[in-house]
PDB file of C-alpha atoms in Angstrom:
ATOM      1  CA  MET A   1       0.057 -72.929  11.579  1.00 64.00           C
ATOM      2  CA  GLU A   2      -2.022 -70.994  14.217  1.00 78.00           C
ATOM      3  CA  LEU A   3       1.738 -70.906  15.933  1.00 74.00           C
ATOM      4  CA  VAL A   4       3.039 -69.121  12.660  1.00 76.00           C
ATOM      5  CA  TYR A   5       0.190 -66.552  12.981  1.00 79.00           C
ATOM      6  CA  ARG A   6       0.817 -66.198  16.831  1.00 77.00           C
ATOM      7  CA  TYR A   7       4.244 -65.316  16.228  1.00 76.00           C
ATOM      8  CA  PHE A   8       3.210 -62.825  13.500  1.00 80.00           C
ATOM      9  CA  ALA A   9       0.714 -61.124  15.596  1.00 80.00           C
ATOM     10  CA  VAL A  10       3.505 -60.855  18.483  1.00 79.00           C
ATOM     11  CA  PHE A  11       5.636 -59.532  15.404  1.00 78.00           C
ATOM     12  CA  VAL A  12       3.490 -56.485  14.875  1.00 83.00           C
ATOM     13  CA  LEU A  13       2.227 -55.900  18.248  1.00 84.00           C
ATOM     14  CA  GLY A  14       6.274 -54.957  18.846  1.00 81.00           C
ATOM     15  CA  ILE A  15       6.355 -52.968  15.858  1.00 82.00           C
ATOM     16  CA  VAL A  16       3.339 -50.924  17.175  1.00 86.00           C
ATOM     17  CA  THR A  17       4.207 -50.562  20.531  1.00 87.00           C
ATOM     18  CA  VAL A  18       7.307 -49.326  19.754  1.00 84.00           C
ATOM     19  CA  TYR A  19       6.031 -46.622  17.012  1.00 85.00           C
ATOM     20  CA  PHE A  20       3.658 -45.411  20.145  1.00 89.00           C
ATOM     21  CA  ILE A  21       6.214 -45.725  22.841  1.00 88.00           C
ATOM     22  CA  THR A  22       9.089 -43.463  20.552  1.00 86.00           C
ATOM     23  CA  PRO A  23       7.092 -40.169  21.130  1.00 88.00           C
ATOM     24  CA  LEU A  24       6.946 -40.411  24.921  1.00 91.00           C
ATOM     25  CA  ILE A  25      10.923 -41.334  24.905  1.00 88.00           C
ATOM     26  CA  ILE A  26      11.303 -38.616  22.513  1.00 87.00           C
ATOM     27  CA  LYS A  27       9.507 -36.207  25.574  1.00 91.00           C
ATOM     28  CA  LEU A  28      11.396 -37.547  28.255  1.00 91.00           C
ATOM     29  CA  ALA A  29      14.840 -37.592  26.176  1.00 88.00           C
ATOM     30  CA  LYS A  30      14.049 -33.765  25.826  1.00 89.00           C
ATOM     31  CA  LYS A  31      13.342 -32.978  29.217  1.00 92.00           C
ATOM     32  CA  TRP A  32      15.890 -35.117  30.846  1.00 91.00           C
ATOM     33  CA  ASN A  33      18.554 -33.679  28.406  1.00 86.00           C
ATOM     34  CA  PHE A  34      19.050 -36.713  26.765  1.00 84.00           C
ATOM     35  CA  VAL A  35      19.898 -34.990  23.435  1.00 82.00           C
ATOM     36  CA  ASP A  36      22.671 -34.534  20.895  1.00 77.00           C
ATOM     37  CA  ASN A  37      23.355 -31.018  20.700  1.00 77.00           C
ATOM     38  CA  PRO A  38      24.700 -29.363  16.969  1.00 75.00           C
ATOM     39  CA  SER A  39      28.030 -28.963  16.583  1.00 71.00           C
ATOM     40  CA  ALA A  40      30.699 -28.465  13.616  1.00 70.00           C
ATOM     41  CA  ARG A  41      31.289 -31.937  12.918  1.00 70.00           C
ATOM     42  CA  LYS A  42      27.220 -32.721  12.701  1.00 67.00           C
ATOM     43  CA  ILE A  43      24.790 -32.166  10.162  1.00 70.00           C
ATOM     44  CA  HIS A  44      21.527 -31.405  12.372  1.00 68.00           C
ATOM     45  CA  LYS A  45      20.892 -27.743  13.165  1.00 75.00           C
ATOM     46  CA  GLU A  46      19.105 -28.063  16.283  1.00 79.00           C
ATOM     47  CA  ALA A  47      19.251 -30.731  19.195  1.00 78.00           C
ATOM     48  CA  VAL A  48      18.397 -34.162  18.422  1.00 79.00           C
ATOM     49  CA  PRO A  49      16.660 -36.529  20.976  1.00 79.00           C
ATOM     50  CA  LEU A  50      18.791 -39.914  22.000  1.00 81.00           C
ATOM     51  CA  MET A  51      17.142 -42.851  23.840  1.00 82.00           C
ATOM     52  CA  GLY A  52      15.902 -44.406  20.967  1.00 80.00           C
ATOM     53  CA  GLY A  53      17.367 -47.660  22.275  1.00 82.00           C
ATOM     54  CA  VAL A  54      14.833 -47.403  25.260  1.00 87.00           C
ATOM     55  CA  ALA A  55      11.930 -47.640  23.439  1.00 85.00           C
ATOM     56  CA  VAL A  56      13.326 -50.770  21.606  1.00 84.00           C
ATOM     57  CA  PHE A  57      13.652 -52.706  24.955  1.00 87.00           C
ATOM     58  CA  ILE A  58      10.577 -51.114  26.408  1.00 89.00           C
ATOM     59  CA  GLY A  59       8.596 -52.479  23.536  1.00 85.00           C
ATOM     60  CA  PHE A  60      10.500 -55.916  23.716  1.00 84.00           C
ATOM     61  CA  PHE A  61      10.012 -56.091  27.475  1.00 87.00           C
ATOM     62  CA  ILE A  62       6.181 -55.719  27.003  1.00 87.00           C
ATOM     63  CA  LEU A  63       6.163 -58.156  23.665  1.00 84.00           C
ATOM     64  CA  THR A  64       8.436 -60.800  26.144  1.00 84.00           C
ATOM     65  CA  VAL A  65       5.721 -60.255  28.603  1.00 84.00           C
ATOM     66  CA  PHE A  66       2.656 -60.705  26.453  1.00 82.00           C
ATOM     67  CA  VAL A  67       4.525 -64.113  24.918  1.00 81.00           C
ATOM     68  CA  ILE A  68       4.707 -65.151  28.374  1.00 83.00           C
ATOM     69  CA  VAL A  69       1.443 -64.846  29.736  1.00 82.00           C
ATOM     70  CA  ILE A  70      -0.068 -65.962  26.391  1.00 78.00           C
ATOM     71  CA  ASN A  71       1.991 -69.020  26.686  1.00 76.00           C
ATOM     72  CA  LEU A  72       4.487 -69.213  23.556  1.00 72.00           C
ATOM     73  CA  HIS A  73       7.306 -69.309  25.587  1.00 74.00           C
ATOM     74  CA  ALA A  74       8.190 -70.422  29.141  1.00 79.00           C
ATOM     75  CA  LEU A  75      10.176 -68.129  31.464  1.00 81.00           C
ATOM     76  CA  ASN A  76      13.375 -69.697  31.917  1.00 84.00           C
ATOM     77  CA  LEU A  77      16.906 -69.115  32.410  1.00 84.00           C
ATOM     78  CA  ARG A  78      17.281 -68.688  28.197  1.00 82.00           C
ATOM     79  CA  LEU A  79      14.973 -66.187  28.649  1.00 83.00           C
ATOM     80  CA  LEU A  80      16.277 -64.423  31.673  1.00 86.00           C
ATOM     81  CA  GLY A  81      19.621 -64.343  30.198  1.00 86.00           C
ATOM     82  CA  TYR A  82      18.439 -62.894  27.163  1.00 84.00           C
ATOM     83  CA  LEU A  83      16.513 -60.130  29.090  1.00 88.00           C
ATOM     84  CA  ALA A  84      19.831 -59.810  31.348  1.00 91.00           C
ATOM     85  CA  GLY A  85      21.870 -58.908  28.592  1.00 91.00           C
ATOM     86  CA  ALA A  86      19.809 -56.617  26.942  1.00 91.00           C
ATOM     87  CA  VAL A  87      19.307 -54.909  30.230  1.00 93.00           C
ATOM     88  CA  LEU A  88      22.921 -54.495  30.356  1.00 94.00           C
ATOM     89  CA  ILE A  89      23.417 -53.169  26.819  1.00 92.00           C
ATOM     90  CA  VAL A  90      20.363 -50.503  27.159  1.00 92.00           C
ATOM     91  CA  ILE A  91      22.492 -49.298  30.633  1.00 94.00           C
ATOM     92  CA  VAL A  92      25.894 -49.211  28.109  1.00 93.00           C
ATOM     93  CA  GLY A  93      23.828 -47.389  25.718  1.00 89.00           C
ATOM     94  CA  LEU A  94      22.180 -44.695  28.189  1.00 90.00           C
ATOM     95  CA  ILE A  95      25.476 -43.909  29.491  1.00 92.00           C
ATOM     96  CA  ASP A  96      27.390 -43.679  26.369  1.00 87.00           C
ATOM     97  CA  ASP A  97      24.359 -40.937  25.254  1.00 82.00           C
ATOM     98  CA  ARG A  98      24.725 -39.299  28.187  1.00 85.00           C
ATOM     99  CA  LYS A  99      28.506 -38.978  28.903  1.00 85.00           C
ATOM    100  CA  GLY A 100      29.900 -40.879  26.117  1.00 84.00           C
ATOM    101  CA  MET A 101      32.306 -43.914  27.127  1.00 88.00           C
ATOM    102  CA  LYS A 102      35.581 -44.374  25.691  1.00 93.00           C
ATOM    103  CA  PRO A 103      36.149 -47.852  23.447  1.00 91.00           C
ATOM    104  CA  ILE A 104      37.671 -50.323  26.041  1.00 94.00           C
ATOM    105  CA  PRO A 105      35.012 -49.548  28.930  1.00 94.00           C
ATOM    106  CA  LYS A 106      32.162 -49.736  26.235  1.00 94.00           C
ATOM    107  CA  MET A 107      33.548 -52.695  24.890  1.00 94.00           C
ATOM    108  CA  ILE A 108      33.917 -54.571  28.381  1.00 95.00           C
ATOM    109  CA  GLY A 109      29.775 -54.070  28.547  1.00 95.00           C
ATOM    110  CA  GLN A 110      29.132 -55.188  24.988  1.00 95.00           C
ATOM    111  CA  LEU A 111      31.180 -58.384  25.822  1.00 95.00           C
ATOM    112  CA  LEU A 112      29.495 -59.343  29.332  1.00 95.00           C
ATOM    113  CA  SER A 113      26.248 -58.585  27.681  1.00 94.00           C
ATOM    114  CA  CYS A 114      27.130 -60.912  24.719  1.00 91.00           C
ATOM    115  CA  LEU A 115      28.524 -63.357  27.135  1.00 91.00           C
ATOM    116  CA  LEU A 116      25.495 -63.603  29.181  1.00 89.00           C
ATOM    117  CA  PHE A 117      23.287 -64.079  26.546  1.00 85.00           C
ATOM    118  CA  ILE A 118      25.735 -67.078  25.317  1.00 84.00           C
ATOM    119  CA  PHE A 119      26.311 -68.642  28.256  1.00 82.00           C
ATOM    120  CA  SER A 120      22.455 -68.646  29.301  1.00 82.00           C
ATOM    121  CA  ASN A 121      21.470 -69.924  26.269  1.00 74.00           C
ATOM    122  CA  ASP A 122      23.301 -73.115  25.766  1.00 70.00           C
ATOM    123  CA  VAL A 123      24.748 -72.154  22.172  1.00 65.00           C
ATOM    124  CA  MET A 124      28.331 -73.143  22.680  1.00 62.00           C
ATOM    125  CA  GLY A 125      29.460 -75.652  20.543  1.00 60.00           C
ATOM    126  CA  THR A 126      27.087 -74.742  17.742  1.00 63.00           C
ATOM    127  CA  MET A 127      29.907 -74.070  15.211  1.00 67.00           C
ATOM    128  CA  GLY A 128      32.370 -76.599  16.334  1.00 72.00           C
ATOM    129  CA  PRO A 129      34.676 -76.209  19.547  1.00 79.00           C
ATOM    130  CA  ILE A 130      34.111 -73.675  21.705  1.00 78.00           C
ATOM    131  CA  TRP A 131      37.256 -72.180  20.615  1.00 81.00           C
ATOM    132  CA  ILE A 132      36.213 -71.722  17.309  1.00 83.00           C
ATOM    133  CA  SER A 133      32.625 -70.683  17.950  1.00 82.00           C
ATOM    134  CA  LEU A 134      32.845 -68.392  20.849  1.00 85.00           C
ATOM    135  CA  PRO A 135      34.954 -65.872  19.278  1.00 88.00           C
ATOM    136  CA  ILE A 136      32.890 -65.984  16.068  1.00 87.00           C
ATOM    137  CA  MET A 137      29.732 -65.547  18.004  1.00 86.00           C
ATOM    138  CA  LEU A 138      31.209 -62.390  20.332  1.00 90.00           C
ATOM    139  CA  ILE A 139      32.833 -60.665  16.918  1.00 92.00           C
ATOM    140  CA  TRP A 140      29.434 -61.172  15.138  1.00 88.00           C
ATOM    141  CA  MET A 141      26.978 -60.267  18.213  1.00 89.00           C
ATOM    142  CA  ILE A 142      29.700 -56.682  19.094  1.00 93.00           C
ATOM    143  CA  GLY A 143      29.875 -56.084  15.636  1.00 92.00           C
ATOM    144  CA  LEU A 144      26.542 -55.866  15.012  1.00 87.00           C
ATOM    145  CA  MET A 145      26.043 -53.855  17.986  1.00 86.00           C
ATOM    146  CA  ASN A 146      28.339 -51.218  17.130  1.00 87.00           C
ATOM    147  CA  ALA A 147      27.168 -51.174  13.050  1.00 84.00           C
ATOM    148  CA  PHE A 148      23.484 -50.664  14.501  1.00 79.00           C
ATOM    149  CA  ASN A 149      25.202 -47.867  16.577  1.00 77.00           C
ATOM    150  CA  PHE A 150      26.983 -46.611  13.583  1.00 76.00           C
ATOM    151  CA  LEU A 151      23.664 -46.396  11.770  1.00 72.00           C
ATOM    152  CA  ASP A 152      21.789 -44.543  14.562  1.00 66.00           C
ATOM    153  CA  ASN A 153      23.793 -41.264  13.798  1.00 61.00           C
ATOM    154  CA  MET A 154      21.383 -41.291  10.535  1.00 59.00           C
ATOM    155  CA  ASP A 155      17.837 -40.416  11.682  1.00 59.00           C
ATOM    156  CA  GLY A 156      15.183 -43.257  10.361  1.00 59.00           C
ATOM    157  CA  VAL A 157      17.642 -45.512   9.027  1.00 66.00           C
ATOM    158  CA  LEU A 158      18.158 -47.558  12.301  1.00 68.00           C
ATOM    159  CA  ALA A 159      14.620 -48.259  12.704  1.00 65.00           C
ATOM    160  CA  GLY A 160      14.434 -49.822   8.530  1.00 70.00           C
ATOM    161  CA  MET A 161      16.967 -52.094   9.244  1.00 74.00           C
ATOM    162  CA  SER A 162      15.634 -52.982  12.185  1.00 72.00           C
ATOM    163  CA  GLY A 163      12.452 -54.097  10.553  1.00 72.00           C
ATOM    164  CA  ILE A 164      13.941 -55.626   7.918  1.00 79.00           C
ATOM    165  CA  LEU A 165      16.103 -57.735   9.901  1.00 77.00           C
ATOM    166  CA  GLY A 166      12.819 -58.593  12.121  1.00 73.00           C
ATOM    167  CA  LEU A 167      11.271 -59.969   9.392  1.00 77.00           C
ATOM    168  CA  GLY A 168      14.162 -61.811   7.857  1.00 78.00           C
ATOM    169  CA  PHE A 169      14.749 -63.605  11.541  1.00 75.00           C
ATOM    170  CA  TYR A 170      11.422 -64.446  11.249  1.00 72.00           C
ATOM    171  CA  ALA A 171      11.326 -65.644   8.183  1.00 77.00           C
ATOM    172  CA  ILE A 172      14.351 -68.205   9.202  1.00 77.00           C
ATOM    173  CA  SER A 173      12.955 -69.231  12.257  1.00 70.00           C
ATOM    174  CA  LEU A 174       9.555 -70.160  10.074  1.00 72.00           C
ATOM    175  CA  LEU A 175      11.908 -72.530   7.693  1.00 75.00           C
ATOM    176  CA  SER A 176      13.567 -73.734  10.786  1.00 64.00           C
TER     177      SER A 176
END
Protein backbone atom coordinates (compact mmCIF):
# COMPACT_ATOMS: atom_id res chain seq x y z
CA MET A 1 0.00 0.00 0.00
CA GLU A 2 2.96 2.31 0.62
CA LEU A 3 3.78 2.13 -3.10
CA VAL A 4 0.29 3.44 -3.92
CA TYR A 5 0.88 6.47 -1.73
CA ARG A 6 4.31 7.07 -3.25
CA TYR A 7 2.89 7.09 -6.77
CA PHE A 8 0.01 9.31 -5.66
CA ALA A 9 2.54 11.72 -4.14
CA VAL A 10 4.40 11.76 -7.46
CA PHE A 11 1.13 12.45 -9.29
CA VAL A 12 0.28 15.38 -6.99
CA LEU A 13 3.84 16.66 -7.20
CA GLY A 14 3.53 16.59 -11.01
CA ILE A 15 0.40 18.74 -10.91
CA VAL A 16 2.03 21.21 -8.51
CA THR A 17 5.23 21.34 -10.58
CA VAL A 18 3.38 22.13 -13.81
CA TYR A 19 1.22 24.67 -11.96
CA PHE A 20 4.30 26.60 -10.83
CA ILE A 21 6.24 26.21 -14.09
CA THR A 22 3.38 27.47 -16.29
CA PRO A 23 3.71 31.20 -15.37
CA LEU A 24 7.41 31.04 -16.24
CA ILE A 25 6.63 29.43 -19.59
CA ILE A 26 3.99 32.11 -20.26
CA LYS A 27 6.62 34.80 -19.69
CA LEU A 28 9.07 33.01 -21.99
CA ALA A 29 6.40 32.55 -24.66
CA LYS A 30 5.66 36.28 -24.63
CA LYS A 31 9.36 37.19 -24.60
CA TRP A 32 10.14 34.87 -27.54
CA ASN A 33 6.93 35.80 -29.37
CA PHE A 34 5.40 32.32 -29.17
CA VAL A 35 1.89 33.76 -29.17
CA ASP A 36 -1.35 33.22 -31.03
CA ASN A 37 -2.34 36.63 -32.34
CA PRO A 38 -5.99 37.62 -32.76
CA SER A 39 -7.52 37.40 -36.22
CA ALA A 40 -10.95 37.32 -37.83
CA ARG A 41 -11.31 33.56 -37.19
CA LYS A 42 -10.33 33.71 -33.52
CA ILE A 43 -12.32 34.78 -30.51
CA HIS A 44 -9.51 36.17 -28.34
CA LYS A 45 -8.90 39.92 -28.46
CA GLU A 46 -5.22 39.92 -27.45
CA ALA A 47 -2.22 37.68 -28.04
CA VAL A 48 -2.41 34.35 -26.20
CA PRO A 49 0.87 32.66 -25.18
CA LEU A 50 1.60 29.22 -26.60
CA MET A 51 4.11 26.58 -25.35
CA GLY A 52 1.80 24.97 -22.77
CA GLY A 53 3.13 21.58 -23.86
CA VAL A 54 6.61 22.68 -22.83
CA ALA A 55 5.39 23.32 -19.27
CA VAL A 56 3.76 19.89 -19.14
CA PHE A 57 6.89 18.23 -20.58
CA ILE A 58 9.21 19.97 -18.10
CA GLY A 59 6.98 18.89 -15.23
CA PHE A 60 6.87 15.35 -16.62
CA PHE A 61 10.64 15.26 -17.08
CA ILE A 62 11.35 16.57 -13.57
CA LEU A 63 8.99 13.97 -12.12
CA THR A 64 10.55 11.21 -14.20
CA VAL A 65 13.97 12.10 -12.79
CA PHE A 66 12.46 12.24 -9.30
CA VAL A 67 10.90 8.79 -9.70
CA ILE A 68 14.27 7.39 -10.78
CA VAL A 69 16.10 9.09 -7.88
CA ILE A 70 13.71 7.70 -5.24
CA ASN A 71 13.95 4.27 -6.88
CA LEU A 72 10.31 3.87 -7.90
CA HIS A 73 11.46 3.07 -11.43
CA ALA A 74 14.77 2.19 -13.04
CA LEU A 75 16.21 4.05 -16.00
CA ASN A 76 15.87 1.54 -18.83
CA LEU A 77 15.14 1.28 -22.56
CA ARG A 78 11.39 1.58 -22.01
CA LEU A 79 11.71 4.83 -20.12
CA LEU A 80 14.27 6.21 -22.57
CA GLY A 81 11.94 5.40 -25.49
CA TYR A 82 9.09 7.11 -23.71
CA LEU A 83 11.22 10.20 -23.05
CA ALA A 84 12.58 10.23 -26.64
CA GLY A 85 9.04 10.08 -28.02
CA ALA A 86 7.99 12.89 -25.68
CA VAL A 87 10.96 15.08 -26.69
CA LEU A 88 10.19 14.51 -30.37
CA ILE A 89 6.52 15.45 -30.02
CA VAL A 90 7.42 18.56 -27.99
CA ILE A 91 9.76 19.63 -30.81
CA VAL A 92 7.00 19.01 -33.37
CA GLY A 93 4.62 21.06 -31.21
CA LEU A 94 7.07 23.94 -30.88
CA ILE A 95 7.65 24.05 -34.64
CA ASP A 96 3.89 23.96 -35.18
CA ASP A 97 3.36 26.76 -32.65
CA ARG A 98 6.08 28.92 -34.18
CA LYS A 99 5.67 28.42 -37.92
CA GLY A 100 2.66 26.19 -38.35
CA MET A 101 3.05 22.80 -39.97
CA LYS A 102 1.39 21.20 -42.93
CA PRO A 103 -0.51 18.01 -42.04
CA ILE A 104 1.89 15.47 -43.61
CA PRO A 105 5.12 16.59 -41.84
CA LYS A 106 3.20 16.94 -38.58
CA MET A 107 1.75 13.45 -39.01
CA ILE A 108 5.22 12.04 -39.73
CA GLY A 109 6.53 13.59 -36.48
CA GLN A 110 3.59 12.16 -34.54
CA LEU A 111 4.06 8.76 -36.18
CA LEU A 112 7.78 8.66 -35.33
CA SER A 113 7.05 9.69 -31.75
CA CYS A 114 4.50 6.90 -31.39
CA LEU A 115 6.77 4.31 -32.98
CA LEU A 116 9.58 5.24 -30.58
CA PHE A 117 7.27 4.60 -27.67
CA ILE A 118 5.68 1.43 -29.04
CA PHE A 119 8.86 -0.36 -30.04
CA SER A 120 10.92 0.66 -27.00
CA ASN A 121 8.16 -0.51 -24.66
CA ASP A 122 7.65 -3.91 -26.27
CA VAL A 123 3.87 -3.55 -26.32
CA MET A 124 3.47 -5.27 -29.66
CA GLY A 125 1.20 -8.27 -29.54
CA THR A 126 -0.77 -7.02 -26.54
CA MET A 127 -3.90 -6.83 -28.72
CA GLY A 128 -3.13 -9.70 -31.04
CA PRO A 129 -0.86 -9.96 -34.06
CA ILE A 130 1.32 -6.99 -35.02
CA TRP A 131 -0.75 -6.27 -38.13
CA ILE A 132 -3.77 -5.67 -35.86
CA SER A 133 -2.20 -4.13 -32.77
CA LEU A 134 0.18 -1.68 -34.48
CA PRO A 135 -2.47 0.16 -36.54
CA ILE A 136 -4.85 0.27 -33.56
CA MET A 137 -2.19 1.74 -31.26
CA LEU A 138 -1.02 4.25 -33.88
CA ILE A 139 -4.56 5.44 -34.64
CA TRP A 140 -5.33 5.70 -30.93
CA MET A 141 -2.13 7.58 -30.01
CA ILE A 142 -2.12 9.95 -33.00
CA GLY A 143 -5.86 10.49 -32.56
CA LEU A 144 -5.35 11.50 -28.93
CA MET A 145 -2.50 13.84 -29.86
CA ASN A 146 -4.70 15.61 -32.38
CA ALA A 147 -7.73 15.66 -30.08
CA PHE A 148 -5.60 17.32 -27.41
CA ASN A 149 -4.25 19.75 -30.00
CA PHE A 150 -7.80 20.74 -30.99
CA LEU A 151 -8.84 21.11 -27.33
CA ASP A 152 -5.79 23.30 -26.75
CA ASN A 153 -7.62 26.07 -28.61
CA MET A 154 -10.06 26.41 -25.70
CA ASP A 155 -8.34 27.97 -22.69
CA GLY A 156 -8.34 25.74 -19.63
CA VAL A 157 -10.07 22.77 -21.23
CA LEU A 158 -6.88 20.86 -22.00
CA ALA A 159 -5.46 21.25 -18.50
CA GLY A 160 -8.70 20.01 -16.92
CA MET A 161 -9.00 17.09 -19.33
CA SER A 162 -5.36 16.13 -18.76
CA GLY A 163 -5.84 16.12 -15.01
CA ILE A 164 -8.99 14.00 -15.27
CA LEU A 165 -7.29 11.56 -17.66
CA GLY A 166 -4.25 11.39 -15.38
CA LEU A 167 -6.48 10.46 -12.44
CA GLY A 168 -8.21 7.86 -14.61
CA PHE A 169 -4.92 6.28 -15.67
CA TYR A 170 -3.76 6.33 -12.05
CA ALA A 171 -6.94 4.51 -10.97
CA ILE A 172 -6.53 1.94 -13.76
CA SER A 173 -2.91 1.35 -12.76
CA LEU A 174 -4.00 0.78 -9.15
CA LEU A 175 -6.57 -1.79 -10.24
CA SER A 176 -4.07 -3.66 -12.38
